[in-house]
Amino acid sequence: AKAAGRNGYRFFAPEMSVEAKTRMKLELSLRHALERRELSLHYQPRIDLKTMSIVGMEALARWHHPELGDVPPMQFIPIAEENGLIETIGHWVLEEACTQAQRLLGKFGRQLRISVNLSARQLKSRSIVEQVRGVLDRTGIPPQLLELELTESALIDDIAHSAGVLKQLKCLGIQLAVDDFGTGYSGLAYLRRFPLDVLKLDRSFVMHQDEDENSSEFIKAFVDMAHALKMAVVAEGVETAETLQFLRNASCDEAQGYFLARPLTLEAFEAYLSRLPAA
Ligand code: C2E
Ligand code: CA
Ligand code: CA
Ligand code: CA
């Protein structure tokens, strides 16, 4: 106990690697990030590929650390997932995203769908269904305009449990999407066990579609299979005009990507909406 506690050196022992120290530092400051208002959301437009008009937006978490600057979500979300903070952060994301979406619906008079990422840990949380119900009640957002994105790996981690939770969430009238689809695991057969509305193709193969014939073939096959299961297909990571055209030809329903629009701050997203032709 003596060695461990002395001057807190247990935490920043000299033999720790630089990465381990950075991670420890991130973990400690992430505990206060919410109360210190260091977290915010960016919104990335989602475009209907038939009409080419905006149909919704994905809320993406951002963390501005006072010393380290912007910490990417790929860095802090896994930490939050591991130490359990994701439950608090995820709840905040859901509440903030729905609050802003409901305000934007009123302000711009468009039926925009708000998509929120739900982590594996949140899906396992006992209170998740009550949380979502509470957010719908408090914000007054129409349930069909809220979509929750769950990764393929989170869903198949405990199929029986996930299926039960998804059924309850579906009863609230919201939309459910499988995120990062195609990154491995299981194929489409297991998807039939979940009440899913939307399949999001992972950006790793959407991005390489124009260089890689396999990716193109996968995308076409997934679109057809998803449609057979009555799911809409969303492609993310659309970076070129060629990929956009390919997806339209492949009957993909919606898309997101830097070629269409980057994730935007709330202010920039509002400016984007005000520049659009009337709905
Ligand atoms: P994701 O859910 O797959 O989100 C899409 C990511 O692709 C975002 O990265 C977005 O900025 C990026 N992206 C969009 N269009 C393009 C493109 O054309 N090209 C490329 N190269 N990238 C594009 P971001 O914002 O860095 O988020 C990374 C991941 O962090 C997300 O991947 C998601 O898994 C996680 N994440 C972000 N916010 C949240 C959150 O609130 N809760 C949870 N649980 N996870 C989150
Ligand atoms: Ca997502
Ligand atoms: Ca994704
Ligand atoms: Ca991803």
PDB file of N, CA, C and O and ligand atoms in Angstrom, residues 40-42 44-45 58-62 71-78 81 86 89-90 92-94 115-122 149 151 179-180 200-204 206-207 235-240 256-263, ligand 1:
ATOM      1  N   SER A  40     -18.956  18.351 -27.046  1.00  0.00           N
ATOM      2  CA  SER A  40     -19.975  18.971 -27.886  1.00  0.00           C
ATOM      3  C   SER A  40     -20.344  17.971 -28.982  1.00  0.00           C
ATOM      4  O   SER A  40     -19.744  16.896 -29.077  1.00  0.00           O
ATOM      5  N   LEU A  41     -21.323  18.333 -29.777  1.00  0.00           N
ATOM      6  CA  LEU A  41     -21.720  17.451 -30.867  1.00  0.00           C
ATOM      7  C   LEU A  41     -21.527  18.136 -32.205  1.00  0.00           C
ATOM      8  O   LEU A  41     -21.773  19.335 -32.334  1.00  0.00           O
ATOM      9  N   HIS A  42     -21.069  17.361 -33.167  1.00  0.00           N
ATOM     10  CA  HIS A  42     -21.090  17.802 -34.555  1.00  0.00           C
ATOM     11  C   HIS A  42     -22.200  17.034 -35.264  1.00  0.00           C
ATOM     12  O   HIS A  42     -22.604  15.968 -34.807  1.00  0.00           O
ATOM     13  N   GLN A  44     -23.458  15.538 -39.008  1.00  0.00           N
ATOM     14  CA  GLN A  44     -23.147  15.295 -40.416  1.00  0.00           C
ATOM     15  C   GLN A  44     -24.436  15.014 -41.193  1.00  0.00           C
ATOM     16  O   GLN A  44     -25.176  14.083 -40.860  1.00  0.00           O
ATOM     17  N   PRO A  45     -24.706  15.816 -42.231  1.00  0.00           N
ATOM     18  CA  PRO A  45     -25.914  15.627 -43.033  1.00  0.00           C
ATOM     19  C   PRO A  45     -25.958  14.240 -43.679  1.00  0.00           C
ATOM     20  O   PRO A  45     -24.927  13.694 -44.080  1.00  0.00           O
ATOM     21  N   GLU A  58     -26.298  12.762 -38.504  1.00  0.00           N
ATOM     22  CA  GLU A  58     -25.733  11.930 -37.441  1.00  0.00           C
ATOM     23  C   GLU A  58     -25.034  12.812 -36.435  1.00  0.00           C
ATOM     24  O   GLU A  58     -24.247  13.682 -36.807  1.00  0.00           O
ATOM     25  N   ALA A  59     -25.344  12.592 -35.157  1.00  0.00           N
ATOM     26  CA  ALA A  59     -24.670  13.322 -34.077  1.00  0.00           C
ATOM     27  C   ALA A  59     -23.355  12.627 -33.768  1.00  0.00           C
ATOM     28  O   ALA A  59     -23.328  11.416 -33.541  1.00  0.00           O
ATOM     29  N   LEU A  60     -22.261  13.372 -33.778  1.00  0.00           N
ATOM     30  CA  LEU A  60     -20.936  12.814 -33.515  1.00  0.00           C
ATOM     31  C   LEU A  60     -20.270  13.581 -32.383  1.00  0.00           C
ATOM     32  O   LEU A  60     -20.183  14.813 -32.426  1.00  0.00           O
ATOM     33  N   ALA A  61     -19.825  12.845 -31.372  1.00  0.00           N
ATOM     34  CA  ALA A  61     -19.262  13.469 -30.178  1.00  0.00           C
ATOM     35  C   ALA A  61     -17.888  14.074 -30.457  1.00  0.00           C
ATOM     36  O   ALA A  61     -17.082  13.503 -31.203  1.00  0.00           O
ATOM     37  N   ARG A  62     -17.631  15.225 -29.847  1.00  0.00           N
ATOM     38  CA  ARG A  62     -16.335  15.891 -29.938  1.00  0.00           C
ATOM     39  C   ARG A  62     -15.877  16.264 -28.541  1.00  0.00           C
ATOM     40  O   ARG A  62     -16.685  16.672 -27.720  1.00  0.00           O
ATOM     41  N   VAL A  71      -9.493  15.846 -28.982  1.00  0.00           N
ATOM     42  CA  VAL A  71      -9.201  14.418 -28.869  1.00  0.00           C
ATOM     43  C   VAL A  71     -10.227  13.685 -29.737  1.00  0.00           C
ATOM     44  O   VAL A  71     -11.421  13.847 -29.551  1.00  0.00           O
ATOM     45  N   PRO A  72      -9.760  12.879 -30.715  1.00  0.00           N
ATOM     46  CA  PRO A  72     -10.724  12.209 -31.613  1.00  0.00           C
ATOM     47  C   PRO A  72     -11.575  11.180 -30.879  1.00  0.00           C
ATOM     48  O   PRO A  72     -11.090  10.537 -29.940  1.00  0.00           O
ATOM     49  N   PRO A  73     -12.828  11.018 -31.307  1.00  0.00           N
ATOM     50  CA  PRO A  73     -13.701  10.035 -30.658  1.00  0.00           C
ATOM     51  C   PRO A  73     -13.140   8.614 -30.707  1.00  0.00           C
ATOM     52  O   PRO A  73     -13.375   7.833 -29.797  1.00  0.00           O
ATOM     53  N   MET A  74     -12.379   8.303 -31.757  1.00  0.00           N
ATOM     54  CA  MET A  74     -11.780   6.969 -31.833  1.00  0.00           C
ATOM     55  C   MET A  74     -10.830   6.742 -30.660  1.00  0.00           C
ATOM     56  O   MET A  74     -10.480   5.610 -30.343  1.00  0.00           O
ATOM     57  N   GLN A  75     -10.382   7.848 -30.023  1.00  0.00           N
ATOM     58  CA  GLN A  75      -9.496   7.727 -28.878  1.00  0.00           C
ATOM     59  C   GLN A  75     -10.269   7.720 -27.560  1.00  0.00           C
ATOM     60  O   GLN A  75     -10.008   6.903 -26.694  1.00  0.00           O
ATOM     61  N   PHE A  76     -11.253   8.623 -27.417  1.00  0.00           N
ATOM     62  CA  PHE A  76     -11.873   8.704 -26.090  1.00  0.00           C
ATOM     63  C   PHE A  76     -13.094   7.814 -25.912  1.00  0.00           C
ATOM     64  O   PHE A  76     -13.391   7.405 -24.786  1.00  0.00           O
ATOM     65  N   ILE A  77     -13.787   7.474 -27.002  1.00  0.00           N
ATOM     66  CA  ILE A  77     -14.963   6.601 -26.844  1.00  0.00           C
ATOM     67  C   ILE A  77     -14.558   5.211 -26.307  1.00  0.00           C
ATOM     68  O   ILE A  77     -15.178   4.716 -25.369  1.00  0.00           O
ATOM     69  N   PRO A  78     -13.490   4.592 -26.865  1.00  0.00           N
ATOM     70  CA  PRO A  78     -13.081   3.303 -26.291  1.00  0.00           C
ATOM     71  C   PRO A  78     -12.701   3.382 -24.813  1.00  0.00           C
ATOM     72  O   PRO A  78     -12.979   2.452 -24.050  1.00  0.00           O
ATOM     73  N   GLU A  81     -15.856   3.623 -22.925  1.00  0.00           N
ATOM     74  CA  GLU A  81     -16.524   2.328 -23.020  1.00  0.00           C
ATOM     75  C   GLU A  81     -15.941   1.374 -21.971  1.00  0.00           C
ATOM     76  O   GLU A  81     -16.664   0.624 -21.328  1.00  0.00           O
ATOM     77  N   ILE A  86     -19.086   5.883 -20.589  1.00  0.00           N
ATOM     78  CA  ILE A  86     -19.903   5.981 -21.793  1.00  0.00           C
ATOM     79  C   ILE A  86     -21.385   6.035 -21.449  1.00  0.00           C
ATOM     80  O   ILE A  86     -22.187   6.612 -22.195  1.00  0.00           O
ATOM     81  N   ILE A  89     -21.879   9.734 -20.665  1.00  0.00           N
ATOM     82  CA  ILE A  89     -21.628  10.511 -21.876  1.00  0.00           C
ATOM     83  C   ILE A  89     -22.696  10.205 -22.930  1.00  0.00           C
ATOM     84  O   ILE A  89     -23.262  11.101 -23.552  1.00  0.00           O
ATOM     85  N   GLY A  90     -22.982   8.921 -23.103  1.00  0.00           N
ATOM     86  CA  GLY A  90     -23.967   8.508 -24.099  1.00  0.00           C
ATOM     87  C   GLY A  90     -25.348   9.076 -23.808  1.00  0.00           C
ATOM     88  O   GLY A  90     -26.074   9.469 -24.726  1.00  0.00           O
ATOM     89  N   TRP A  92     -25.923  11.851 -22.215  1.00  0.00           N
ATOM     90  CA  TRP A  92     -25.847  13.273 -22.538  1.00  0.00           C
ATOM     91  C   TRP A  92     -25.963  13.493 -24.053  1.00  0.00           C
ATOM     92  O   TRP A  92     -26.692  14.382 -24.519  1.00  0.00           O
ATOM     93  N   VAL A  93     -25.261  12.666 -24.822  1.00  0.00           N
ATOM     94  CA  VAL A  93     -25.296  12.786 -26.287  1.00  0.00           C
ATOM     95  C   VAL A  93     -26.741  12.653 -26.782  1.00  0.00           C
ATOM     96  O   VAL A  93     -27.218  13.455 -27.594  1.00  0.00           O
ATOM     97  N   LEU A  94     -27.434  11.650 -26.262  1.00  0.00           N
ATOM     98  CA  LEU A  94     -28.812  11.386 -26.683  1.00  0.00           C
ATOM     99  C   LEU A  94     -29.711  12.582 -26.369  1.00  0.00           C
ATOM    100  O   LEU A  94     -30.480  13.047 -27.223  1.00  0.00           O
ATOM    101  N   SER A 115     -29.718  10.803 -35.950  1.00  0.00           N
ATOM    102  CA  SER A 115     -29.115   9.502 -35.659  1.00  0.00           C
ATOM    103  C   SER A 115     -28.100   9.643 -34.538  1.00  0.00           C
ATOM    104  O   SER A 115     -27.245  10.522 -34.571  1.00  0.00           O
ATOM    105  N   VAL A 116     -28.207   8.749 -33.569  1.00  0.00           N
ATOM    106  CA  VAL A 116     -27.325   8.789 -32.402  1.00  0.00           C
ATOM    107  C   VAL A 116     -26.655   7.426 -32.251  1.00  0.00           C
ATOM    108  O   VAL A 116     -27.313   6.395 -32.359  1.00  0.00           O
ATOM    109  N   ASN A 117     -25.344   7.440 -32.009  1.00  0.00           N
ATOM    110  CA  ASN A 117     -24.602   6.191 -31.814  1.00  0.00           C
ATOM    111  C   ASN A 117     -24.800   5.668 -30.391  1.00  0.00           C
ATOM    112  O   ASN A 117     -24.681   6.419 -29.425  1.00  0.00           O
ATOM    113  N   LEU A 118     -25.073   4.394 -30.293  1.00  0.00           N
ATOM    114  CA  LEU A 118     -25.239   3.762 -28.987  1.00  0.00           C
ATOM    115  C   LEU A 118     -24.141   2.719 -28.838  1.00  0.00           C
ATOM    116  O   LEU A 118     -23.969   1.875 -29.718  1.00  0.00           O
ATOM    117  N   SER A 119     -23.383   2.774 -27.755  1.00  0.00           N
ATOM    118  CA  SER A 119     -22.272   1.838 -27.607  1.00  0.00           C
ATOM    119  C   SER A 119     -22.762   0.503 -27.063  1.00  0.00           C
ATOM    120  O   SER A 119     -23.868   0.386 -26.542  1.00  0.00           O
ATOM    121  N   ALA A 120     -21.885  -0.499 -27.172  1.00  0.00           N
ATOM    122  CA  ALA A 120     -22.203  -1.850 -26.684  1.00  0.00           C
ATOM    123  C   ALA A 120     -22.605  -1.805 -25.216  1.00  0.00           C
ATOM    124  O   ALA A 120     -23.559  -2.445 -24.795  1.00  0.00           O
ATOM    125  N   ARG A 121     -21.876  -1.018 -24.465  1.00  0.00           N
ATOM    126  CA  ARG A 121     -22.131  -0.934 -23.026  1.00  0.00           C
ATOM    127  C   ARG A 121     -23.505  -0.329 -22.722  1.00  0.00           C
ATOM    128  O   ARG A 121     -24.188  -0.746 -21.804  1.00  0.00           O
ATOM    129  N   GLN A 122     -23.887   0.671 -23.507  1.00  0.00           N
ATOM    130  CA  GLN A 122     -25.220   1.263 -23.307  1.00  0.00           C
ATOM    131  C   GLN A 122     -26.321   0.249 -23.603  1.00  0.00           C
ATOM    132  O   GLN A 122     -27.341   0.227 -22.932  1.00  0.00           O
ATOM    133  N   GLU A 149     -28.010   4.038 -33.710  1.00  0.00           N
ATOM    134  CA  GLU A 149     -27.065   3.227 -34.485  1.00  0.00           C
ATOM    135  C   GLU A 149     -26.314   2.289 -33.550  1.00  0.00           C
ATOM    136  O   GLU A 149     -25.687   2.729 -32.588  1.00  0.00           O
ATOM    137  N   THR A 151     -23.497  -0.949 -33.456  1.00  0.00           N
ATOM    138  CA  THR A 151     -22.551  -1.650 -34.326  1.00  0.00           C
ATOM    139  C   THR A 151     -22.889  -3.136 -34.377  1.00  0.00           C
ATOM    140  O   THR A 151     -23.482  -3.694 -33.450  1.00  0.00           O
ATOM    141  N   ASP A 179     -24.744  -0.318 -37.576  1.00  0.00           N
ATOM    142  CA  ASP A 179     -23.650   0.551 -38.008  1.00  0.00           C
ATOM    143  C   ASP A 179     -22.421  -0.283 -38.376  1.00  0.00           C
ATOM    144  O   ASP A 179     -22.286  -1.417 -37.922  1.00  0.00           O
ATOM    145  N   ASP A 180     -21.564   0.278 -39.197  1.00  0.00           N
ATOM    146  CA  ASP A 180     -20.290  -0.361 -39.552  1.00  0.00           C
ATOM    147  C   ASP A 180     -20.510  -1.745 -40.133  1.00  0.00           C
ATOM    148  O   ASP A 180     -19.727  -2.663 -39.894  1.00  0.00           O
ATOM    149  N   LYS A 200     -26.196   0.400 -42.251  1.00  0.00           N
ATOM    150  CA  LYS A 200     -25.165   1.368 -42.651  1.00  0.00           C
ATOM    151  C   LYS A 200     -23.908   0.630 -43.076  1.00  0.00           C
ATOM    152  O   LYS A 200     -23.256  -0.037 -42.273  1.00  0.00           O
ATOM    153  N   LEU A 201     -23.573   0.780 -44.338  1.00  0.00           N
ATOM    154  CA  LEU A 201     -22.373   0.142 -44.876  1.00  0.00           C
ATOM    155  C   LEU A 201     -21.145   0.835 -44.314  1.00  0.00           C
ATOM    156  O   LEU A 201     -21.058   2.063 -44.309  1.00  0.00           O
ATOM    157  N   ASP A 202     -20.197   0.068 -43.846  1.00  0.00           N
ATOM    158  CA  ASP A 202     -19.006   0.662 -43.254  1.00  0.00           C
ATOM    159  C   ASP A 202     -18.215   1.477 -44.274  1.00  0.00           C
ATOM    160  O   ASP A 202     -18.095   1.099 -45.436  1.00  0.00           O
ATOM    161  N   ARG A 203     -17.667   2.571 -43.794  1.00  0.00           N
ATOM    162  CA  ARG A 203     -16.960   3.462 -44.715  1.00  0.00           C
ATOM    163  C   ARG A 203     -15.688   2.833 -45.277  1.00  0.00           C
ATOM    164  O   ARG A 203     -15.227   3.234 -46.333  1.00  0.00           O
ATOM    165  N   SER A 204     -15.127   1.839 -44.579  1.00  0.00           N
ATOM    166  CA  SER A 204     -13.870   1.273 -45.070  1.00  0.00           C
ATOM    167  C   SER A 204     -14.032   0.727 -46.490  1.00  0.00           C
ATOM    168  O   SER A 204     -13.147   0.900 -47.312  1.00  0.00           O
ATOM    169  N   VAL A 206     -16.781   1.493 -48.559  1.00  0.00           N
ATOM    170  CA  VAL A 206     -17.358   2.536 -49.419  1.00  0.00           C
ATOM    171  C   VAL A 206     -16.228   3.432 -49.953  1.00  0.00           C
ATOM    172  O   VAL A 206     -16.188   3.783 -51.136  1.00  0.00           O
ATOM    173  N   MET A 207     -15.275   3.749 -49.069  1.00  0.00           N
ATOM    174  CA  MET A 207     -14.170   4.634 -49.457  1.00  0.00           C
ATOM    175  C   MET A 207     -13.302   4.035 -50.550  1.00  0.00           C
ATOM    176  O   MET A 207     -12.691   4.754 -51.324  1.00  0.00           O
ATOM    177  N   ALA A 235     -24.926   4.511 -47.069  1.00  0.00           N
ATOM    178  CA  ALA A 235     -23.477   4.393 -47.239  1.00  0.00           C
ATOM    179  C   ALA A 235     -22.811   5.555 -46.520  1.00  0.00           C
ATOM    180  O   ALA A 235     -23.250   6.698 -46.635  1.00  0.00           O
ATOM    181  N   GLU A 236     -21.753   5.279 -45.768  1.00  0.00           N
ATOM    182  CA  GLU A 236     -20.991   6.371 -45.154  1.00  0.00           C
ATOM    183  C   GLU A 236     -19.615   6.412 -45.784  1.00  0.00           C
ATOM    184  O   GLU A 236     -19.188   5.451 -46.424  1.00  0.00           O
ATOM    185  N   GLY A 237     -18.932   7.548 -45.661  1.00  0.00           N
ATOM    186  CA  GLY A 237     -17.586   7.654 -46.212  1.00  0.00           C
ATOM    187  C   GLY A 237     -17.559   7.910 -47.713  1.00  0.00           C
ATOM    188  O   GLY A 237     -16.625   7.503 -48.398  1.00  0.00           O
ATOM    189  N   VAL A 238     -18.590   8.598 -48.219  1.00  0.00           N
ATOM    190  CA  VAL A 238     -18.615   8.937 -49.651  1.00  0.00           C
ATOM    191  C   VAL A 238     -17.689  10.137 -49.889  1.00  0.00           C
ATOM    192  O   VAL A 238     -17.958  11.240 -49.435  1.00  0.00           O
ATOM    193  N   GLU A 239     -16.579   9.885 -50.564  1.00  0.00           N
ATOM    194  CA  GLU A 239     -15.566  10.936 -50.720  1.00  0.00           C
ATOM    195  C   GLU A 239     -15.427  11.440 -52.154  1.00  0.00           C
ATOM    196  O   GLU A 239     -14.734  12.425 -52.391  1.00  0.00           O
ATOM    197  N   THR A 240     -16.035  10.750 -53.128  1.00  0.00           N
ATOM    198  CA  THR A 240     -15.877  11.179 -54.517  1.00  0.00           C
ATOM    199  C   THR A 240     -17.207  11.139 -55.274  1.00  0.00           C
ATOM    200  O   THR A 240     -18.142  10.426 -54.889  1.00  0.00           O
ATOM    201  N   GLN A 256     -23.769   9.469 -46.610  1.00  0.00           N
ATOM    202  CA  GLN A 256     -23.061  10.480 -45.845  1.00  0.00           C
ATOM    203  C   GLN A 256     -21.625  10.482 -46.323  1.00  0.00           C
ATOM    204  O   GLN A 256     -21.113   9.438 -46.719  1.00  0.00           O
ATOM    205  N   GLY A 257     -20.953  11.598 -46.243  1.00  0.00           N
ATOM    206  CA  GLY A 257     -19.534  11.589 -46.585  1.00  0.00           C
ATOM    207  C   GLY A 257     -19.013  12.974 -46.861  1.00  0.00           C
ATOM    208  O   GLY A 257     -19.780  13.907 -47.108  1.00  0.00           O
ATOM    209  N   TYR A 258     -17.686  13.086 -46.819  1.00  0.00           N
ATOM    210  CA  TYR A 258     -17.040  14.387 -47.002  1.00  0.00           C
ATOM    211  C   TYR A 258     -17.407  15.011 -48.345  1.00  0.00           C
ATOM    212  O   TYR A 258     -17.454  16.223 -48.473  1.00  0.00           O
ATOM    213  N   PHE A 259     -17.652  14.172 -49.367  1.00  0.00           N
ATOM    214  CA  PHE A 259     -18.004  14.740 -50.673  1.00  0.00           C
ATOM    215  C   PHE A 259     -19.343  15.477 -50.591  1.00  0.00           C
ATOM    216  O   PHE A 259     -19.557  16.462 -51.308  1.00  0.00           O
ATOM    217  N   LEU A 260     -20.234  15.013 -49.738  1.00  0.00           N
ATOM    218  CA  LEU A 260     -21.557  15.632 -49.596  1.00  0.00           C
ATOM    219  C   LEU A 260     -21.519  16.729 -48.537  1.00  0.00           C
ATOM    220  O   LEU A 260     -21.941  17.854 -48.788  1.00  0.00           O
ATOM    221  N   ALA A 261     -21.038  16.409 -47.365  1.00  0.00           N
ATOM    222  CA  ALA A 261     -20.870  17.392 -46.291  1.00  0.00           C
ATOM    223  C   ALA A 261     -20.085  16.766 -45.154  1.00  0.00           C
ATOM    224  O   ALA A 261     -20.251  15.581 -44.850  1.00  0.00           O
ATOM    225  N   ARG A 262     -19.234  17.557 -44.530  1.00  0.00           N
ATOM    226  CA  ARG A 262     -18.468  17.090 -43.375  1.00  0.00           C
ATOM    227  C   ARG A 262     -19.338  17.184 -42.128  1.00  0.00           C
ATOM    228  O   ARG A 262     -20.347  17.876 -42.140  1.00  0.00           O
ATOM    229  N   PRO A 263     -18.923  16.532 -41.051  1.00  0.00           N
ATOM    230  CA  PRO A 263     -19.599  16.815 -39.776  1.00  0.00           C
ATOM    231  C   PRO A 263     -19.400  18.293 -39.433  1.00  0.00           C
ATOM    232  O   PRO A 263     -18.302  18.823 -39.580  1.00  0.00           O
TER     233      PRO A 263
HETATM  234  P1  C2E B   1     -19.088   6.103 -36.973  1.00  0.00           P
HETATM  235  O1  C2E B   1     -20.311   5.946 -36.132  1.00  0.00           O
HETATM  236  O2  C2E B   1     -18.832   5.096 -38.025  1.00  0.00           O
HETATM  237  O3  C2E B   1     -19.165   7.585 -37.552  1.00  0.00           O
HETATM  238  C1  C2E B   1     -18.779   7.948 -38.841  1.00  0.00           C
HETATM  239  C2  C2E B   1     -17.368   8.474 -38.841  1.00  0.00           C
HETATM  240  O4  C2E B   1     -16.956   8.645 -40.193  1.00  0.00           O
HETATM  241  C3  C2E B   1     -17.227   9.829 -38.185  1.00  0.00           C
HETATM  242  O5  C2E B   1     -15.967   9.863 -37.558  1.00  0.00           O
HETATM  243  C4  C2E B   1     -17.246  10.766 -39.381  1.00  0.00           C
HETATM  244  O6  C2E B   1     -16.618  11.998 -39.125  1.00  0.00           O
HETATM  245  C5  C2E B   1     -16.465   9.948 -40.372  1.00  0.00           C
HETATM  246  N1  C2E B   1     -16.725  10.316 -41.765  1.00  0.00           N
HETATM  247  C6  C2E B   1     -17.857  10.815 -42.294  1.00  0.00           C
HETATM  248  N2  C2E B   1     -17.740  10.987 -43.629  1.00  0.00           N
HETATM  249  C7  C2E B   1     -16.494  10.572 -43.953  1.00  0.00           C
HETATM  250  C8  C2E B   1     -15.752  10.504 -45.189  1.00  0.00           C
HETATM  251  O7  C2E B   1     -16.240  10.853 -46.273  1.00  0.00           O
HETATM  252  N3  C2E B   1     -14.495  10.030 -45.126  1.00  0.00           N
HETATM  253  C9  C2E B   1     -13.917   9.622 -43.957  1.00  0.00           C
HETATM  254  N4  C2E B   1     -12.664   9.187 -43.987  1.00  0.00           N
HETATM  255  N5  C2E B   1     -14.574   9.669 -42.770  1.00  0.00           N
HETATM  256  C10 C2E B   1     -15.852  10.140 -42.774  1.00  0.00           C
HETATM  257  P2  C2E B   1     -15.758  10.459 -36.113  1.00  0.00           P
HETATM  258  O8  C2E B   1     -16.670  11.626 -35.900  1.00  0.00           O
HETATM  259  O9  C2E B   1     -14.289  10.639 -35.926  1.00  0.00           O
HETATM  260  O10 C2E B   1     -16.270   9.301 -35.176  1.00  0.00           O
HETATM  261  C11 C2E B   1     -15.575   8.097 -35.138  1.00  0.00           C
HETATM  262  C12 C2E B   1     -16.338   7.057 -34.374  1.00  0.00           C
HETATM  263  O11 C2E B   1     -16.465   7.389 -32.998  1.00  0.00           O
HETATM  264  C13 C2E B   1     -17.772   6.887 -34.875  1.00  0.00           C
HETATM  265  O12 C2E B   1     -17.775   6.106 -36.033  1.00  0.00           O
HETATM  266  C14 C2E B   1     -18.398   6.192 -33.688  1.00  0.00           C
HETATM  267  O13 C2E B   1     -18.095   4.825 -33.688  1.00  0.00           O
HETATM  268  C15 C2E B   1     -17.672   6.847 -32.524  1.00  0.00           C
HETATM  269  N6  C2E B   1     -18.525   7.903 -31.974  1.00  0.00           N
HETATM  270  C16 C2E B   1     -18.614   9.211 -32.297  1.00  0.00           C
HETATM  271  N7  C2E B   1     -19.525   9.846 -31.539  1.00  0.00           N
HETATM  272  C17 C2E B   1     -20.054   8.899 -30.729  1.00  0.00           C
HETATM  273  C18 C2E B   1     -21.064   8.903 -29.693  1.00  0.00           C
HETATM  274  O14 C2E B   1     -21.696   9.913 -29.391  1.00  0.00           O
HETATM  275  N8  C2E B   1     -21.312   7.709 -29.060  1.00  0.00           N
HETATM  276  C19 C2E B   1     -20.655   6.553 -29.392  1.00  0.00           C
HETATM  277  N9  C2E B   1     -20.950   5.426 -28.730  1.00  0.00           N
HETATM  278  N10 C2E B   1     -19.707   6.515 -30.344  1.00  0.00           N
HETATM  279  C20 C2E B   1     -19.418   7.668 -31.004  1.00  0.00           C
END
